[in-house]
Short mmCIF file of N, CA and C in Angstrom, two decimals:
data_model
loop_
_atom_site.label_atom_id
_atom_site.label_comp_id
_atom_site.label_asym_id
_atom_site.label_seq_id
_atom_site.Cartn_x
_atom_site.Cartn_y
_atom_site.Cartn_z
N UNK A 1 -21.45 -10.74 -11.47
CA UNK A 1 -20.17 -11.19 -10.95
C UNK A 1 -20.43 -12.14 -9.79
N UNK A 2 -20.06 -13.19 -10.17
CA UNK A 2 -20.64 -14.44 -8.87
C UNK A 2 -19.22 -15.48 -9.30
N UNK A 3 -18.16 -15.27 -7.86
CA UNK A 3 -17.19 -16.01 -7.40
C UNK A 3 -17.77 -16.85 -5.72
N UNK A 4 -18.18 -17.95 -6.30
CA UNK A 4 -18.40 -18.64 -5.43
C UNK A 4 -17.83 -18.93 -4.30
N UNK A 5 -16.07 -19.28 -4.76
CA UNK A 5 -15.40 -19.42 -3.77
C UNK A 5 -14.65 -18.58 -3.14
N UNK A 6 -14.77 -17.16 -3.30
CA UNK A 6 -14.52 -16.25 -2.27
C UNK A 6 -15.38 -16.09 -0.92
N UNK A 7 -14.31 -16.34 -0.41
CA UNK A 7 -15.27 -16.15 0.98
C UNK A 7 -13.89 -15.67 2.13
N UNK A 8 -14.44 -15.20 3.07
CA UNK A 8 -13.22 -14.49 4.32
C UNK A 8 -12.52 -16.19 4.50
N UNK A 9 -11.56 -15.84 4.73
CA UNK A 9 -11.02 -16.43 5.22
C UNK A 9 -9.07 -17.23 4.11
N UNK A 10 -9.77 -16.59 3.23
CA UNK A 10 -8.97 -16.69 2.20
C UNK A 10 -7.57 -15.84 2.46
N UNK A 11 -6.37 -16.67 2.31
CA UNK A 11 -4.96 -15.80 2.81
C UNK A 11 -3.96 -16.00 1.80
N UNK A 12 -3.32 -15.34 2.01
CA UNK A 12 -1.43 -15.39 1.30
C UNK A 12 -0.51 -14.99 2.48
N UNK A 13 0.39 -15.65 2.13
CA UNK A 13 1.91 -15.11 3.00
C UNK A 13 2.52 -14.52 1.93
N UNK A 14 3.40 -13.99 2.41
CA UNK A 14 5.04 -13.69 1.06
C UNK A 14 5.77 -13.63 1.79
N UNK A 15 7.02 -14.52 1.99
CA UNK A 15 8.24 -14.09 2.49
C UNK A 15 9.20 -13.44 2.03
N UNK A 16 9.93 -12.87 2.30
CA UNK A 16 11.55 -12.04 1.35
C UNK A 16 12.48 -11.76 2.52
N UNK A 17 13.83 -12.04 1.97
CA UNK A 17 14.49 -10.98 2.65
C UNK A 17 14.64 -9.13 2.60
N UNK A 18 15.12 -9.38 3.69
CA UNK A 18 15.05 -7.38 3.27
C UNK A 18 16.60 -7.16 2.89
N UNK A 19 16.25 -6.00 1.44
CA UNK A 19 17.65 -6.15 0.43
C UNK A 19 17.19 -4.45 0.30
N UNK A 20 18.29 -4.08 -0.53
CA UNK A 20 18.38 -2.62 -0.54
C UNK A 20 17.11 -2.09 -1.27
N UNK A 21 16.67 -2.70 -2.21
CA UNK A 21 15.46 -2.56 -2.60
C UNK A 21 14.17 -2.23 -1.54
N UNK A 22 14.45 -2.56 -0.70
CA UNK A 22 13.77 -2.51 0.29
C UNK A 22 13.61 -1.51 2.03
N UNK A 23 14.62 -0.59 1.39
CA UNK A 23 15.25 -0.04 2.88
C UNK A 23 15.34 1.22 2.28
N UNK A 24 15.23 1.67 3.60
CA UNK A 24 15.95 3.36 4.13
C UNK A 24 16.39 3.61 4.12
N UNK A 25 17.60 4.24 4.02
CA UNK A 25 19.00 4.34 4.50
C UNK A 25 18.86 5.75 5.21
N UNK A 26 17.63 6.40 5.61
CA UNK A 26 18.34 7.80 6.30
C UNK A 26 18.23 7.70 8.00
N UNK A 27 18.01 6.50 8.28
CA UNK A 27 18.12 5.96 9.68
C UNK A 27 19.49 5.79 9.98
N UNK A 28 20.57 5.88 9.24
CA UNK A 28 21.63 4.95 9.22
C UNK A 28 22.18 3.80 9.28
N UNK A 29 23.60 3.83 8.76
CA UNK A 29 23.66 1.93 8.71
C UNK A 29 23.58 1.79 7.66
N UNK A 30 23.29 0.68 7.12
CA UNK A 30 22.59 -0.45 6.01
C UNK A 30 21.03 -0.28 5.59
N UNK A 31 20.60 0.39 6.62
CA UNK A 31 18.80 0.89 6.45
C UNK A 31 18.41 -0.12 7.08
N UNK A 32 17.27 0.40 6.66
CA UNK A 32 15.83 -0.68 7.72
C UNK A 32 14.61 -0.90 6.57
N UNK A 33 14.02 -1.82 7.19
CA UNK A 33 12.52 -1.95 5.82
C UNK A 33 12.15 -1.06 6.59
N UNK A 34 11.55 -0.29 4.99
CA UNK A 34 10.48 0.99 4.61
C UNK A 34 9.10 0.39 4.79
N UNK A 35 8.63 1.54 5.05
CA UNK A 35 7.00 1.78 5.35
C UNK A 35 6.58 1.19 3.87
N UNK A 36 6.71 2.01 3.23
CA UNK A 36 6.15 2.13 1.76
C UNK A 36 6.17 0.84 0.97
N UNK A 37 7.46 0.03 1.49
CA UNK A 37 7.86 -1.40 1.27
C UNK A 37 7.23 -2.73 1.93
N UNK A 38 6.80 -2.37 3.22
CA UNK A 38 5.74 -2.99 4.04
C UNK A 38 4.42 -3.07 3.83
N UNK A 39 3.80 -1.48 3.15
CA UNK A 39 2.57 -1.59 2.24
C UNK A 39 2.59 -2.86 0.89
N UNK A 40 3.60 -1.93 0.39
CA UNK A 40 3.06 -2.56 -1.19
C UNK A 40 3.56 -4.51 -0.94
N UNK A 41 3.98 -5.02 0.15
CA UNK A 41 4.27 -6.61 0.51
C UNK A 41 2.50 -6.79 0.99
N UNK A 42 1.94 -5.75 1.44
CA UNK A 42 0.76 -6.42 1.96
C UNK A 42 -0.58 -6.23 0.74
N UNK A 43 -0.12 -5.45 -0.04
CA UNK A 43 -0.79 -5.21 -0.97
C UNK A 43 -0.79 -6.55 -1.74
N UNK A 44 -0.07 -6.70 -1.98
CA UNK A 44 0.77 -8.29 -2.73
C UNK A 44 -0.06 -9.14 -2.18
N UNK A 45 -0.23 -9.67 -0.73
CA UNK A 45 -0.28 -10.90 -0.32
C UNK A 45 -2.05 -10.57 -0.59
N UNK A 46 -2.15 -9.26 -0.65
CA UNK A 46 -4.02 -9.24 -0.48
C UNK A 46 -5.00 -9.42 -1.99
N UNK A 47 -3.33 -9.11 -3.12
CA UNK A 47 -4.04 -9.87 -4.19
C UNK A 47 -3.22 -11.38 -4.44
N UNK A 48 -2.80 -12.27 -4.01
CA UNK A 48 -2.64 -13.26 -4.12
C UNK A 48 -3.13 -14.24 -3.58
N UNK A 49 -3.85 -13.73 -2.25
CA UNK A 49 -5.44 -14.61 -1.46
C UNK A 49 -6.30 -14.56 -1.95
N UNK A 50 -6.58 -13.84 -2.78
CA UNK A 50 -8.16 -13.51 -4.08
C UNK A 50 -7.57 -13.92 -5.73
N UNK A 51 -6.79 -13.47 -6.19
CA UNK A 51 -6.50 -13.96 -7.59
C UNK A 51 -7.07 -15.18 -8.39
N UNK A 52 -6.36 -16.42 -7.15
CA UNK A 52 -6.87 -17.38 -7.86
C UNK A 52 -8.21 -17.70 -8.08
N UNK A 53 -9.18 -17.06 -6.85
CA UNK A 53 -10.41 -17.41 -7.19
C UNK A 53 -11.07 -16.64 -8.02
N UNK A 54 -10.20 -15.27 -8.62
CA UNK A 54 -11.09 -14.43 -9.59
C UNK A 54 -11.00 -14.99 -11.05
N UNK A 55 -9.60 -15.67 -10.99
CA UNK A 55 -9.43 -15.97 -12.33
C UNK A 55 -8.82 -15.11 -13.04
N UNK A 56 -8.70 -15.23 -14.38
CA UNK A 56 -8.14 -14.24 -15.70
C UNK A 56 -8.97 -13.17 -16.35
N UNK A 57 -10.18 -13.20 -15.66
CA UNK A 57 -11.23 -12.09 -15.92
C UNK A 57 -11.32 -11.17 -15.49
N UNK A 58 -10.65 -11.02 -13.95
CA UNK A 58 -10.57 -10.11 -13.01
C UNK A 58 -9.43 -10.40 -12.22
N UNK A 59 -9.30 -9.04 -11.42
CA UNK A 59 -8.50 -8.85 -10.66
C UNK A 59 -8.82 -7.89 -9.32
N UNK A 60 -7.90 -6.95 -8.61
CA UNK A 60 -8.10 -6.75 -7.65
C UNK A 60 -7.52 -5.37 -8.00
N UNK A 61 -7.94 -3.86 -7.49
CA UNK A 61 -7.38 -3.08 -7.31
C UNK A 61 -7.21 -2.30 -5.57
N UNK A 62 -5.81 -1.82 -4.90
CA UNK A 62 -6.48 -1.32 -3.66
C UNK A 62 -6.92 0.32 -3.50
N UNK A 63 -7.79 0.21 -2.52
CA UNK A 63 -7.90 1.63 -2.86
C UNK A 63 -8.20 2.31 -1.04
N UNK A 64 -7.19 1.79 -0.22
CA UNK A 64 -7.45 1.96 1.39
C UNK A 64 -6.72 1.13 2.30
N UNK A 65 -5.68 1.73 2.97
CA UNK A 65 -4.78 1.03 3.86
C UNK A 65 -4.78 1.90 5.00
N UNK A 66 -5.27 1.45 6.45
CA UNK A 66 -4.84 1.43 7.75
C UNK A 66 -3.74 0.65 8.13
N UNK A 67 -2.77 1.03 8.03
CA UNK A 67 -1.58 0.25 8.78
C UNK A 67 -0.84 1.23 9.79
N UNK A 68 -0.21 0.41 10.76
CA UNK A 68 1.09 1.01 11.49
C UNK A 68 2.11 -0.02 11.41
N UNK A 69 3.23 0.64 11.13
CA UNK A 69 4.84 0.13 11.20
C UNK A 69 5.06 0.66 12.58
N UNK A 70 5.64 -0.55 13.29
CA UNK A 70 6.02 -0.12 15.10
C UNK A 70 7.13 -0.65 15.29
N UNK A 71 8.17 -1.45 14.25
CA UNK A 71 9.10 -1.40 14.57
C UNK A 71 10.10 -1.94 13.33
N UNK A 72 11.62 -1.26 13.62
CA UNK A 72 12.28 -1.73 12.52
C UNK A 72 12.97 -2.81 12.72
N UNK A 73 13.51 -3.53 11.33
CA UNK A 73 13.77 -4.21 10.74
C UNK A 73 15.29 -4.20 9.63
N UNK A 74 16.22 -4.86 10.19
CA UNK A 74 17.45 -4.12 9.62
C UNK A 74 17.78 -5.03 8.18
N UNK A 75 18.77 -4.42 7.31
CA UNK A 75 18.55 -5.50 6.00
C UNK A 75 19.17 -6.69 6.18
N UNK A 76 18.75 -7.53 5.92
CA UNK A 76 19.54 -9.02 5.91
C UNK A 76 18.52 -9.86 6.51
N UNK A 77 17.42 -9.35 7.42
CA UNK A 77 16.51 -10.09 8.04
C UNK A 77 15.22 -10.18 7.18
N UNK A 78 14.51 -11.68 7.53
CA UNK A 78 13.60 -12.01 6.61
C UNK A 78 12.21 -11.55 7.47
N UNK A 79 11.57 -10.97 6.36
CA UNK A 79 10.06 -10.93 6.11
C UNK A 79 9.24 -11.53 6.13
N UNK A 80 8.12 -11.60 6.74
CA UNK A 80 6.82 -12.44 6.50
C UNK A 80 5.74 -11.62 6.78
N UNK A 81 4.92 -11.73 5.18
CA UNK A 81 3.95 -10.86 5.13
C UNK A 81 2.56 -11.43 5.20
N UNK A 82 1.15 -11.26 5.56
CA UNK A 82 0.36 -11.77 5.37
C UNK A 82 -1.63 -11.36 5.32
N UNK A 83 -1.91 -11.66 4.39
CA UNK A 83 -2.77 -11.00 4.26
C UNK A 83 -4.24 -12.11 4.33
N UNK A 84 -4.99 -11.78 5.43
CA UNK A 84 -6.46 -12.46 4.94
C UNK A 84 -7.58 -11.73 4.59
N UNK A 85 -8.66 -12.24 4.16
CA UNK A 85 -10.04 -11.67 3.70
C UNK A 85 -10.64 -11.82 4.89
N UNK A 86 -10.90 -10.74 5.25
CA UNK A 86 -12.24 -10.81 6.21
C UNK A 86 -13.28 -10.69 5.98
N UNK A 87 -13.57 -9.87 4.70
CA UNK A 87 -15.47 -9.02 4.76
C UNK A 87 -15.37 -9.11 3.04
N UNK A 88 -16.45 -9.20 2.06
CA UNK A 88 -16.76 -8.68 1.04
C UNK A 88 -18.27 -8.51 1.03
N UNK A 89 -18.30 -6.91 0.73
CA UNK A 89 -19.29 -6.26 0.70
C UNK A 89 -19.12 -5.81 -1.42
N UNK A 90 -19.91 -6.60 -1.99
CA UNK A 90 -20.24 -6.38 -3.06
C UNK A 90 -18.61 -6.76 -3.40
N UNK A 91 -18.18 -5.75 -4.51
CA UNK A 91 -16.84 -5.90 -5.28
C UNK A 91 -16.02 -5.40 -4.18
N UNK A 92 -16.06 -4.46 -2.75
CA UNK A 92 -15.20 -4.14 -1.91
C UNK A 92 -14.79 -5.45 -1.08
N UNK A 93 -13.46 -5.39 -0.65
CA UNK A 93 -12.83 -6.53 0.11
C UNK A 93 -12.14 -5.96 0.77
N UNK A 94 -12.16 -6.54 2.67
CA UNK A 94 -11.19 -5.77 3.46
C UNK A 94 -10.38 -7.05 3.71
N UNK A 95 -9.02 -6.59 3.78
CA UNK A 95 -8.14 -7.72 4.78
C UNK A 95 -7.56 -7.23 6.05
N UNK A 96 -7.09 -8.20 7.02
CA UNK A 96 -6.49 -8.20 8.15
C UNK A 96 -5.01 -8.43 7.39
N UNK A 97 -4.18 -6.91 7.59
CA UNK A 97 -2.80 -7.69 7.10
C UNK A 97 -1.92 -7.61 8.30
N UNK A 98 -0.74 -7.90 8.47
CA UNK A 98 0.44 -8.20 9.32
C UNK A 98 2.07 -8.58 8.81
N UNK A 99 2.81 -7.80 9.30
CA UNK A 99 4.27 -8.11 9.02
C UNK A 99 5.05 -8.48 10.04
N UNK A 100 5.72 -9.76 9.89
CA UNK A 100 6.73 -10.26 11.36
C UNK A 100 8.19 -10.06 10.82
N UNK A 101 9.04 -9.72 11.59
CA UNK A 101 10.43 -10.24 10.95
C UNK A 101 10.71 -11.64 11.85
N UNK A 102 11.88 -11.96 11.91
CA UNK A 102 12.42 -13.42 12.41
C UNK A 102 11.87 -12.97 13.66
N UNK A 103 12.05 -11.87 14.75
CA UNK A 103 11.97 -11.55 16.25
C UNK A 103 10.28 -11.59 16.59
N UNK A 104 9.63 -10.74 15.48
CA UNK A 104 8.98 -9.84 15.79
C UNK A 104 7.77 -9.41 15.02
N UNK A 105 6.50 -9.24 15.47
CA UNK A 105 5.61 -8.56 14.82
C UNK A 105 5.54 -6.94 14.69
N UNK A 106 6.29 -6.59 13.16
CA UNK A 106 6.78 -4.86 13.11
C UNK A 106 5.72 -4.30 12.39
N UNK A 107 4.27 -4.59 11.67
CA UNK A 107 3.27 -4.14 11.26
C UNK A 107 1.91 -4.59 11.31
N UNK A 108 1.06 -4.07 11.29
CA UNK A 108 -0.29 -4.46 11.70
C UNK A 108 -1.16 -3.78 10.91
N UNK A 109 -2.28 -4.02 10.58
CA UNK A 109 -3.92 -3.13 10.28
C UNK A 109 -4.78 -3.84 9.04
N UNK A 110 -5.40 -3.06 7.97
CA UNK A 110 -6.49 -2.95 7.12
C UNK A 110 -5.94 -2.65 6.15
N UNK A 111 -6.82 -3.44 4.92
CA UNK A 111 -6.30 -2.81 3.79
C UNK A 111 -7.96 -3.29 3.01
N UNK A 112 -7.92 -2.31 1.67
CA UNK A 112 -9.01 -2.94 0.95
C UNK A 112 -8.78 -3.03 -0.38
N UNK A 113 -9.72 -3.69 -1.04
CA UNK A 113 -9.17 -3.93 -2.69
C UNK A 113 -10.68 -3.78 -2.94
N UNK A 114 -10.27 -3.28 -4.14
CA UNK A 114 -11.79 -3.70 -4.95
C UNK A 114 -11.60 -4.35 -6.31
N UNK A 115 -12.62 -5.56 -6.74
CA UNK A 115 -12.38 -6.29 -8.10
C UNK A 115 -12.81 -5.39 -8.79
N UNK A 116 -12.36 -5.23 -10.16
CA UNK A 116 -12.79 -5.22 -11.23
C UNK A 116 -12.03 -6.01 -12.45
N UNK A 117 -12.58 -5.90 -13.63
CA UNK A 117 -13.21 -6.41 -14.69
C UNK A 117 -11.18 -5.97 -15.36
N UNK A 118 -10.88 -7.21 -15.68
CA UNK A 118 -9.55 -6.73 -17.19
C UNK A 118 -10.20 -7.47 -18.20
N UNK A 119 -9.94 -6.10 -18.99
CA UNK A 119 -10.44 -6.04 -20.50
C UNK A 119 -11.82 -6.74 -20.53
N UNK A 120 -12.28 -7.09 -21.78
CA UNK A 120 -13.67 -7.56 -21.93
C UNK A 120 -14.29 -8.88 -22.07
N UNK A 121 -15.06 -9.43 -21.32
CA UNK A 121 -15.29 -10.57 -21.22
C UNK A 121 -15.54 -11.57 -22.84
N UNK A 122 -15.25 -12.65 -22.66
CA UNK A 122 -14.81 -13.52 -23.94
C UNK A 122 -16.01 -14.00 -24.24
N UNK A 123 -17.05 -13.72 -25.72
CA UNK A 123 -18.16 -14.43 -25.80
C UNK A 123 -18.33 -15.64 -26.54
#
């Protein structure tokens, strides 16, 4: 497995608004973005900084997130998610991820993926 052009430094954003799909509601109100919703946005951006360079042969699975959510985020306000490569150690990959809303930086930490192999290579 030799992807040349992976290397740290490789990123994605994703923006969204926050929609019910996306919220709490046992805070009250309208809700707030979810934890669980803040993961799987950084999960996203951490395979969309690697994808293109893996190609259709591979992909990315995660299997390790350090994050903290430190602050909320009410629905109607937009998202920005973002994920870079810092380290690949063999098929493991860590990123630096982060979530801002319009105000504010409301998440922070680590996440990791590891490549592997979809379906069987074409001879």
């Amino acid at each position: 497995m030799a992807f040349e052009e992976l290397k740290p430094g490789l990123q994605a954003e994703i923006t969204t608004v926050v929609d019910d799909s996306l919220v709490v509601k046992h805070m009250g109100g309208d809700g707030v973005f979810s934890t669980p919703s803040m993961i799987a946005l950084m999960e996203r951006a951490g395979i969309q900084a690697v994808q293109p360079v893996l190609g259709n042969t591979h992909t990315t699975v995660g299997f390790e997130v350090h994050v903290k959510h430190f602050a909320p985020t009410p629905k109607g306000k937009t998202i920005t998610v973002r994920a870079e490569l810092l380290e690949i150690d063999g098929r493991k990959l860590r990123f630096k991820v982060e979530a801002h809303d319009e105000d504010k930086k409301v998440g922070e930490g680590t996440h990791r993926r590891a490549i592997v192999q979809i379906g069987q290579p074409s001879t």
